[in-house]
Amino acid sequence: MDLPLQDLLFMFFGGLAIFLFGIKYMGDGLQKVAGDKLRDILDKFTSNPVMGVIAGIVVTVLLQTSTGTTVLAIGLVNAGFMTLRQSIGVIMGANIGTTITAFIIGLKISDYALPIIAIGTFLIFFFKNKKANNFGQVFFGFGALFYGLNLMGEGLYPLRELEAFAELTVSMSDNPFLGVLIGTVFTVAVQSSSAAIGLLQQLFSQGALELDAALPVLFGDNIGTTITAILASIGASIAAKRAALTHVIFNVIGTILVLIIINPYIKMISYIQDVFSLNAEMTIAVAHGIFNFSNVLIQLPFVAVLALIVTKLIPGKETLIEYKAQHLDPVLISQSSSIALGQAKKETLRMAELSKQGLEEASKFVSNKQKRHAELTYQFEDAINNLDRKITDYLIKISTNSLTADDSRLHSMLMDTVRDIERVGDHMENIIELAEYQVTNKVKMSDLAMEDLKEMFSLTIETLQQAVKALEDDDILAARSVVLKEEQIDKMERQLRKKHIIRLNEGKCEGSAGIVFVDMISNLERIGDHSSNIAEAIIEEE
């Protein structure tokens, strides 16, 4: 193929772009087809490392990205849904799951890439059914993957004739560490091990690389894919950093082990290729699968050791938010409605405490704009939403029993309180989104506006805290004090709005900053209202 260099470069980089888009688009489609069940899979099926591996494989196949699975696992560790040890099992499973793409490429159905894209387009544009559209997205991404791979292969084809490239492949055959380095660097550059391995499969199928030069590059691709998780963990929580480091250690150990026996490993893969008459692409896929599967088998018994190593390397105490309900025992519903209601109240108090902590984190983010506080607020809000569903379902089940007058009043009070706490979570999330808008659009508030916000945050947090305490102690005096404080919040909001208008007229405050300011104090006023609702429910119950 005698094409100008420009055309070859365009084909290679364009093909790479289409391949990456295909992988992402197909993964998004598979996720939609599966429904919002991925986190549930990781939550429910990670009771031990072996189950974690299986869950990691399933989720990675659906997401079509091991990094996505790792990031999802990190989020669940942060949330208290999963321990670090369980996440290690998931990360190991993700390494096996990511080999599926290489096997798909090995099936050699690239000749049908364009018809597959056409089927996907037809399902997306000619059906109004959401499910058909999702399947269309899967087909389109699947076809784009192969089409991009074809273009990449055509762009790379002339490489085999270059003397410099031939010398490089000889060097990689003689020095496997060089191959590992090249594989690592390329995967870091394209941010996708699937793309790097797809490229390797193309080079091997064209005869540009021999097996003894290709396999070290393959192992380097596995190390390179961990870089994305490392980048994602920069500035994140300790749990995120530990999970990312686990991913690195796992792949580096696996690569070191296989390099020790590199020559027997190459002979084994060559023997498998001959016996089963595998094409070049499938040979690389099999080598990739055996490497990752063996790596998991070898390191799975040492999950506790890996967890200990990363904990020692990254010391510190992590802020864990316990999403799961701790007090809602379903057995108690049939045994004693009164005791079950008592447990529901305990869980409601925990939910209320989370809302207070979330509001404190929101206040810190508004003040210093440190990303960590925003992340924690979102996690608190997520935990509040989860508990809202769990407690409400529990209370509905209790309501099917015959309740005494006192129990009925408590039941009604808890239903109302849970709803109010959930709304507090929504408002603190709104505040974070407003502060993020501030950062993104470089909106600067005046020092006076920031002082006013700080004062209102302080009063609102104090009011919410007192409402939670009144709920815990059934304290009517404290509840009445909350109602009075809520009136103070209302009054403060009116005063701050007037002060804001004066600042605008005097040119001390920008219009865009004023909009953010007014929306923030409005959300704080609504939190005060919900705190008052909690207090009034206590008064009414008594």
C-alpha positions as MATLAB code, in Angstrom:
seq = 'MDLPLQDLLFMFFGGLAIFLFGIKYMGDGLQKVAGDKLRDILDKFTSNPVMGVIAGIVVTVLLQTSTGTTVLAIGLVNAGFMTLRQSIGVIMGANIGTTITAFIIGLKISDYALPIIAIGTFLIFFFKNKKANNFGQVFFGFGALFYGLNLMGEGLYPLRELEAFAELTVSMSDNPFLGVLIGTVFTVAVQSSSAAIGLLQQLFSQGALELDAALPVLFGDNIGTTITAILASIGASIAAKRAALTHVIFNVIGTILVLIIINPYIKMISYIQDVFSLNAEMTIAVAHGIFNFSNVLIQLPFVAVLALIVTKLIPGKETLIEYKAQHLDPVLISQSSSIALGQAKKETLRMAELSKQGLEEASKFVSNKQKRHAELTYQFEDAINNLDRKITDYLIKISTNSLTADDSRLHSMLMDTVRDIERVGDHMENIIELAEYQVTNKVKMSDLAMEDLKEMFSLTIETLQQAVKALEDDDILAARSVVLKEEQIDKMERQLRKKHIIRLNEGKCEGSAGIVFVDMISNLERIGDHSSNIAEAIIEEE';
ca = [
       0.000    0.000    0.000;
       1.779    3.118   -1.253;
       0.060    5.993    0.490;
       1.468    9.426    1.470;
       2.616    9.763    5.084;
      -0.163   12.272    5.795;
      -2.850    9.785    4.706;
      -1.283    7.048    6.838;
      -1.200    9.308    9.896;
      -4.785   10.423    9.293;
      -5.905    6.787    8.981;
      -4.065    5.736   12.135;
      -5.181    8.585   14.403;
      -8.671    8.718   12.908;
      -8.979    4.957   13.335;
      -7.746    5.203   16.924;
     -10.326    7.928   17.635;
     -13.174    5.866   16.115;
     -12.004    2.772   18.037;
     -11.987    4.667   21.367;
     -15.376    6.197   20.589;
     -16.747    2.734   19.695;
     -15.540    1.243   22.990;
     -17.032    4.113   25.023;
     -20.310    4.220   23.081;
     -20.770    0.454   23.263;
     -20.033    0.470   27.006;
     -22.574    3.249   27.595;
     -25.169    1.313   25.576;
     -24.526   -1.912   27.495;
     -24.858    0.001   30.757;
     -28.243    1.380   29.654;
     -29.409   -2.080   28.532;
     -28.396   -3.507   31.901;
     -30.194   -0.700   33.702;
     -28.804    1.091   36.740;
     -27.793   -2.201   38.326;
     -24.018   -2.044   38.179;
     -23.540   -0.560   41.642;
     -26.100   -3.016   43.006;
     -24.080   -5.905   41.534;
     -20.932   -4.655   43.241;
     -22.814   -3.959   46.470;
     -24.582   -7.332   46.736;
     -22.050   -9.737   45.274;
     -18.800   -8.778   46.944;
     -19.217  -10.624   50.236;
     -15.803  -12.253   49.715;
     -12.864  -11.721   47.308;
     -13.945  -14.562   44.978;
     -17.427  -13.067   44.567;
     -15.733   -9.689   44.138;
     -13.708  -11.082   41.220;
     -16.877  -12.416   39.549;
     -18.690   -9.100   40.097;
     -15.675   -7.230   38.685;
     -15.713   -9.392   35.539;
     -19.465   -8.894   34.960;
     -19.394   -5.119   35.486;
     -16.281   -4.662   33.315;
     -17.877   -6.614   30.464;
     -20.909   -4.307   30.710;
     -18.879   -1.111   31.024;
     -16.175   -2.180   28.529;
     -13.580   -0.461   30.712;
     -11.616   -1.839   33.658;
     -10.887    1.725   34.783;
     -14.636    2.450   35.001;
     -15.102   -0.601   37.226;
     -12.151    0.433   39.408;
     -13.547    3.961   39.812;
     -16.979    2.503   40.661;
     -15.366    0.266   43.295;
     -13.504    3.270   44.727;
     -16.808    5.133   45.089;
     -18.344    2.210   46.967;
     -15.342    2.004   49.323;
     -15.771    5.732   50.022;
     -19.443    5.153   50.694;
     -18.918    2.358   53.187;
     -20.664   -0.139   50.905;
     -17.457   -2.047   50.358;
     -14.239   -2.637   52.273;
     -10.805   -2.158   50.722;
     -10.358   -5.954   50.651;
     -13.615   -6.424   48.737;
     -12.577   -3.724   46.261;
      -9.317   -5.589   45.586;
     -11.356   -8.614   44.451;
     -13.367   -6.345   42.120;
     -10.171   -4.800   40.690;
      -8.787   -8.280   40.011;
     -12.023   -9.242   38.272;
     -11.861   -6.061   36.195;
      -8.496   -7.205   34.829;
     -10.076  -10.427   33.593;
     -13.177   -8.658   32.274;
     -11.122   -6.256   30.160;
      -9.712   -9.201   28.144;
     -13.159   -9.712   26.573;
     -12.539   -6.844   24.117;
      -9.377   -8.572   22.848;
     -11.348  -11.811   22.336;
     -14.060   -9.893   20.453;
     -11.361   -8.465   18.152;
      -9.945  -11.988   17.724;
     -13.264  -13.157   16.242;
     -12.271  -11.370   13.004;
     -15.660   -9.940   12.109;
     -14.159   -6.632   10.992;
     -15.368   -7.211    7.404;
     -18.890   -6.652    8.729;
     -18.082   -3.426   10.611;
     -20.065   -1.140    8.294;
     -23.240   -3.317    8.192;
     -23.122   -3.527   12.015;
     -22.873    0.294   12.186;
     -25.831    0.491    9.786;
     -27.931   -1.797   12.035;
     -27.076    0.369   15.047;
     -27.981    3.566   13.190;
     -31.286    2.038   12.064;
     -32.203    1.092   15.673;
     -31.242    4.545   16.967;
     -32.995    6.700   14.343;
     -35.995    4.657   13.218;
     -37.327    3.387   16.563;
     -38.863    5.506   19.283;
     -38.551    2.660   21.783;
     -35.857    3.462   24.368;
     -34.756   -0.163   24.644;
     -34.293   -0.436   20.860;
     -32.247    2.800   20.937;
     -30.012    1.356   23.669;
     -29.399   -1.813   21.651;
     -28.734    0.412   18.638;
     -26.059    2.197   20.641;
     -24.438   -1.161   21.481;
     -24.433   -2.220   17.794;
     -23.158    1.145   16.578;
     -20.314    1.140   19.139;
     -19.490   -2.486   18.293;
     -19.262   -1.686   14.575;
     -17.287    1.517   15.179;
     -14.792   -0.482   17.248;
     -14.021   -2.759   14.292;
     -14.112    0.012   11.696;
     -11.611    2.045   13.735;
      -9.444   -1.043   14.104;
      -9.422   -1.549   10.327;
      -8.339    2.049    9.735;
      -5.619    1.754   12.385;
      -4.341   -1.442   10.760;
      -4.171    0.191    7.320;
      -2.315    3.162    8.782;
       0.202    0.872   10.494;
       0.752   -1.538    7.597;
       3.822    0.210    6.100;
       5.629    0.009    9.470;
       6.751   -3.549    8.730;
       8.897   -2.245    5.861;
      10.748    0.351    7.946;
      14.252   -0.716    8.954;
      14.138    1.304   12.208;
      10.957   -0.480   13.282;
      12.477   -3.865   12.410;
      15.494   -3.054   14.591;
      13.172   -1.985   17.433;
      11.283   -5.295   17.316;
      14.597   -7.194   17.468;
      15.562   -5.129   20.513;
      12.193   -5.931   22.168;
      12.741   -9.640   21.485;
      16.188   -9.498   23.095;
      15.140   -7.193   25.946;
      11.550   -7.826   27.179;
      11.790   -4.859   29.584;
      11.953   -2.521   26.586;
       8.715   -4.051   25.258;
       7.061   -3.602   28.662;
       8.146    0.058   28.725;
       6.811    0.694   25.197;
       3.472   -0.971   26.048;
       3.160    1.058   29.256;
       3.959    4.395   27.595;
       1.574    3.837   24.677;
      -1.309    2.793   26.944;
      -0.733    5.848   29.125;
      -0.759    8.009   25.976;
      -4.086    6.690   24.618;
      -5.625    6.092   28.094;
      -7.069    2.743   26.982;
      -5.556   -0.734   27.330;
      -8.190   -2.054   24.899;
      -6.943    0.346   22.189;
      -3.300   -0.507   22.934;
      -3.972   -4.257   22.769;
      -6.106   -3.819   19.633;
      -3.150   -2.032   18.029;
      -0.816   -4.828   19.136;
      -3.151   -7.411   17.596;
      -3.022   -5.516   14.294;
       0.784   -5.337   14.290;
       1.090   -9.031   15.126;
      -1.432  -10.057   12.455;
       0.487   -8.066    9.807;
       3.760   -9.752   10.725;
       5.275   -6.469   11.918;
       5.944   -8.052   15.346;
       7.000  -11.553   16.333;
       5.398  -13.246   19.354;
       8.492  -12.815   21.537;
       8.393   -9.041   20.901;
       4.583   -8.693   21.139;
       4.039  -10.365   24.521;
       6.246   -7.999   26.604;
       4.339   -5.071   25.030;
       1.117   -6.812   26.100;
       2.308   -6.954   29.718;
       3.249   -3.267   29.532;
      -0.288   -2.467   28.341;
      -1.583   -3.994   31.590;
       0.633   -1.705   33.667;
      -0.265    1.340   31.545;
      -3.998    0.897   32.136;
      -3.473    1.529   35.860;
      -2.308    5.088   35.187;
      -5.868    6.257   34.504;
      -6.947    5.136   37.966;
      -3.900    6.873   39.473;
      -4.785   10.119   37.690;
      -8.397    9.776   38.875;
      -7.214    9.352   42.471;
      -5.064   12.525   42.540;
      -6.604   14.870   45.068;
      -9.199   12.236   45.964;
      -9.757   10.334   49.189;
      -7.331    7.976   50.901;
      -9.564    5.037   49.917;
      -9.350    6.091   46.244;
      -5.559    6.343   46.411;
      -5.295    2.929   48.079;
      -7.526    1.241   45.497;
      -5.551    2.844   42.632;
      -2.250    1.744   44.178;
      -3.627   -1.794   44.573;
      -4.357   -1.827   40.828;
      -0.743   -0.817   40.091;
       0.841   -3.326   42.513;
      -1.367   -6.150   41.208;
      -0.341   -5.593   37.560;
       3.333   -4.893   38.309;
       3.645   -8.102   40.369;
       1.940  -10.076   37.589;
       4.311   -8.620   34.966;
       7.404   -9.370   37.090;
       6.260  -12.967   37.612;
       5.635  -13.589   33.909;
       8.929  -11.943   32.869;
      10.750  -14.448   35.093;
       9.312  -17.270   32.955;
       9.009  -15.300   29.700;
      10.614  -17.895   27.410;
       8.471  -20.867   28.584;
       5.412  -18.566   28.409;
       6.159  -17.607   24.791;
       6.623  -21.286   23.873;
       3.310  -22.189   25.570;
       1.372  -19.489   23.676;
       3.056  -20.531   20.414;
       2.090  -24.174   21.097;
      -1.556  -23.184   21.819;
      -1.613  -21.140   18.603;
      -0.426  -24.119   16.560;
      -2.633  -26.751   18.212;
      -5.855  -24.715   17.944;
      -4.929  -22.968   14.659;
      -5.580  -19.549   16.200;
      -5.393  -16.422   14.091;
      -2.918  -13.736   15.181;
      -5.518  -11.547   16.931;
      -6.944  -14.471   18.895;
      -3.435  -15.573   19.886;
      -2.811  -12.198   21.569;
      -6.281  -12.376   23.184;
      -5.530  -15.858   24.596;
      -2.116  -14.706   25.869;
      -3.818  -11.714   27.517;
      -6.548  -13.890   29.060;
      -4.132  -16.499   30.430;
      -1.873  -13.781   31.865;
      -4.676  -11.986   33.719;
      -6.485  -15.133   34.848;
      -3.253  -16.674   36.193;
      -2.347  -13.396   37.873;
      -5.697  -13.385   39.694;
      -5.340  -17.039   40.754;
      -1.842  -16.408   42.124;
      -2.639  -13.176   44.001;
      -6.225  -13.824   45.155;
      -5.133  -15.708   48.328;
      -3.028  -12.665   49.271;
      -5.800  -10.055   49.191;
      -5.334   -9.313   52.907;
      -1.590   -8.843   52.363;
      -2.213   -6.455   49.439;
      -4.653   -4.468   51.592;
      -2.072   -4.285   54.396;
       0.677   -3.144   51.996;
      -1.357   -0.282   50.493;
      -2.588    0.773   53.945;
       1.044    0.986   55.135;
       2.159    2.806   51.978;
      -0.742    5.299   52.182;
      -1.366    5.824   55.908;
      -4.160    7.902   57.371;
      -7.737    7.617   58.515;
     -10.432    7.724   55.861;
     -13.760    9.492   56.245;
     -16.279    6.712   55.731;
     -19.949    7.362   55.200;
     -22.047    4.337   56.097;
     -24.773    4.147   53.463;
     -26.359    0.936   54.669;
     -29.169    0.986   57.207;
     -27.900   -0.269   60.571;
     -31.059   -0.620   62.661;
     -33.851   -1.815   60.347;
     -34.350   -5.468   61.259;
     -37.317   -6.840   59.226;
     -37.916   -9.618   61.796;
     -38.971   -7.019   64.389;
     -41.898   -5.841   62.232;
     -43.838   -9.051   62.812;
     -42.704   -9.450   66.427;
     -43.307   -5.958   67.839;
     -44.422   -2.815   66.040;
     -43.277   -0.640   68.953;
     -39.720   -1.996   68.900;
     -39.615   -1.790   65.089;
     -40.688    1.878   65.290;
     -37.953    2.476   67.865;
     -35.411    1.052   65.410;
     -36.840    3.195   62.606;
     -36.400    6.230   64.830;
     -32.740    5.319   65.472;
     -32.143    5.081   61.716;
     -33.953    8.381   61.157;
     -31.677   10.027   63.730;
     -28.642    8.649   61.888;
     -30.045   10.011   58.625;
     -30.559   13.414   60.282;
     -26.969   13.383   61.588;
     -25.725   12.704   58.040;
     -27.713   15.711   56.791;
     -26.064   17.924   59.420;
     -22.579   16.666   58.494;
     -23.349   17.157   54.796;
     -24.440   20.754   55.416;
     -21.193   21.400   57.308;
     -19.190   20.063   54.336;
     -21.230   22.266   51.979;
     -20.408   25.282   54.161;
     -16.679   24.451   53.964;
     -16.819   24.103   50.172;
     -18.559   27.457   49.768;
     -15.863   28.985   51.979;
     -12.645   27.429   50.599;
     -13.711   25.716   47.304;
     -11.693   22.578   48.135;
     -13.029   19.764   45.941;
     -12.908   17.198   48.762;
     -15.744   18.968   50.628;
     -17.966   18.925   47.525;
     -17.315   15.197   47.009;
     -18.207   14.463   50.631;
     -21.410   16.501   50.395;
     -22.510   14.511   47.346;
     -21.731   11.281   49.200;
     -23.747   12.421   52.231;
     -26.645   13.304   49.935;
     -26.426    9.898   48.246;
     -26.437    8.194   51.665;
     -29.457   10.275   52.748;
     -31.379    9.265   49.609;
     -30.575    5.607   50.214;
     -31.731    5.770   53.847;
     -34.863    7.673   52.795;
     -35.891    4.711   50.624;
     -34.960    2.094   53.221;
     -36.660    3.804   56.181;
     -39.798    4.670   54.185;
     -40.143    1.053   52.974;
     -39.641   -0.160   56.559;
     -42.290    2.226   57.916;
     -44.759    1.192   55.194;
     -44.333   -2.441   56.230;
     -44.903   -1.491   59.875;
     -48.126    0.317   58.917;
     -49.674   -3.006   57.810;
     -49.760   -4.007   61.509;
     -52.345   -2.863   64.023;
     -50.807    0.159   65.796;
     -51.690    1.798   69.113;
     -52.589    5.498   69.108;
     -49.099    6.419   70.386;
     -47.378    4.204   67.839;
     -49.542    5.624   65.076;
     -48.514    9.189   66.003;
     -44.821    8.190   66.123;
     -45.193    6.436   62.759;
     -46.720    9.527   61.176;
     -44.051   11.765   62.712;
     -41.212    9.585   61.386;
     -42.708    9.490   57.873;
     -42.852   13.307   57.826;
     -39.397   13.688   59.376;
     -37.696   11.354   56.902;
     -39.204   13.348   54.029;
     -37.961   16.628   55.542;
     -34.437   15.275   56.069;
     -34.333   14.058   52.463;
     -35.253   17.573   51.318;
     -32.423   19.012   53.457;
     -30.090   16.741   51.459;
     -31.472   18.118   48.188;
     -30.920   21.727   49.290;
     -27.331   21.145   50.429;
     -26.669   19.531   47.026;
     -28.140   22.639   45.358;
     -25.728   24.796   47.349;
     -22.750   22.717   46.158;
     -23.897   23.012   42.541;
     -24.135   26.799   42.942;
     -20.617   26.944   44.408;
     -19.325   24.750   41.549;
     -20.962   27.136   39.083;
     -19.054   29.905   40.855;
     -15.737   28.082   40.360;
     -16.402   27.092   36.721;
     -17.504   30.577   35.672;
     -14.982   32.443   37.860;
     -17.756   34.272   39.708;
     -16.276   36.138   42.671;
     -18.349   37.205   45.653;
     -17.486   40.250   47.716;
     -15.976   39.740   51.169;
     -19.149   41.212   52.720;
     -21.324   38.658   50.879;
     -19.068   35.823   52.075;
     -19.315   37.055   55.667;
     -23.116   37.185   55.396;
     -23.197   33.643   53.965;
     -20.952   32.366   56.740;
     -23.263   33.867   59.360;
     -26.386   32.328   57.778;
     -24.688   28.931   57.387;
     -23.760   29.014   61.068;
     -27.345   29.773   62.187;
     -28.854   27.162   59.809;
     -26.445   24.403   60.919;
     -27.126   25.270   64.571;
     -30.901   25.116   63.931;
     -30.691   21.754   62.141;
     -28.444   20.365   64.875;
     -30.910   21.440   67.558;
     -33.795   19.868   65.604;
     -31.889   16.557   65.470;
     -31.186   16.764   69.214;
     -34.842   17.550   69.963;
     -35.861   14.498   67.902;
     -33.398   12.280   69.753;
     -34.482   13.438   73.238;
     -38.196   14.063   72.508;
     -37.468   17.515   73.915;
     -40.426   19.886   73.352;
     -38.563   22.928   74.728;
     -35.696   22.340   72.294;
     -38.228   21.832   69.489;
     -39.894   25.171   70.291;
     -36.466   26.817   70.299;
     -35.924   25.432   66.775;
     -39.165   27.055   65.599;
     -37.963   30.411   67.003;
     -34.564   29.998   65.329;
     -36.291   29.276   62.018;
     -38.032   32.649   62.338;
     -34.577   34.197   62.819;
     -33.398   32.477   59.604;
     -36.402   33.880   57.706;
     -35.667   37.349   59.037;
     -31.957   37.015   58.208;
     -32.748   35.962   54.641;
     -34.882   39.088   54.128;
     -32.162   41.308   55.591;
     -29.407   39.716   53.469;
     -31.465   40.164   50.289;
     -31.819   43.897   51.078;
     -28.076   44.211   51.821;
     -27.356   42.420   48.542;
     -29.495   44.898   46.561;
     -27.648   47.794   48.211;
     -24.288   46.235   47.264;
     -25.483   45.806   43.677;
     -26.599   49.456   43.491;
     -23.265   50.616   44.910;
     -21.346   48.428   42.413;
     -19.697   46.403   45.189;
     -21.051   43.117   43.846;
     -21.374   41.625   40.343;
     -24.808   40.637   39.050;
     -23.773   36.986   38.466;
     -22.367   36.769   42.007;
     -25.611   38.230   43.324;
     -27.694   35.511   41.652;
     -25.542   32.792   43.264;
     -25.725   34.558   46.629;
     -29.524   34.907   46.562;
     -29.994   31.246   45.517;
     -27.696   30.087   48.319;
     -29.482   31.989   51.076;
     -32.807   30.803   49.620;
     -31.662   27.169   49.944;
     -30.479   27.802   53.502;
     -33.868   29.345   54.341;
     -35.591   26.202   53.005;
     -33.313   24.038   55.171;
     -34.453   26.160   58.124;
     -38.079   25.444   57.132;
     -37.462   21.676   57.091;
     -35.684   21.882   60.464;
     -38.761   23.660   61.798;
     -41.013   20.965   60.298;
     -39.045   18.309   62.206;
     -39.462   20.288   65.428;
     -43.180   20.881   64.855;
     -43.714   17.147   64.233;
     -42.168   16.478   67.688;
     -44.446   19.076   69.302;
     -47.524   17.650   67.583;
     -46.615   14.079   68.598;
     -46.329   15.103   72.223;
];
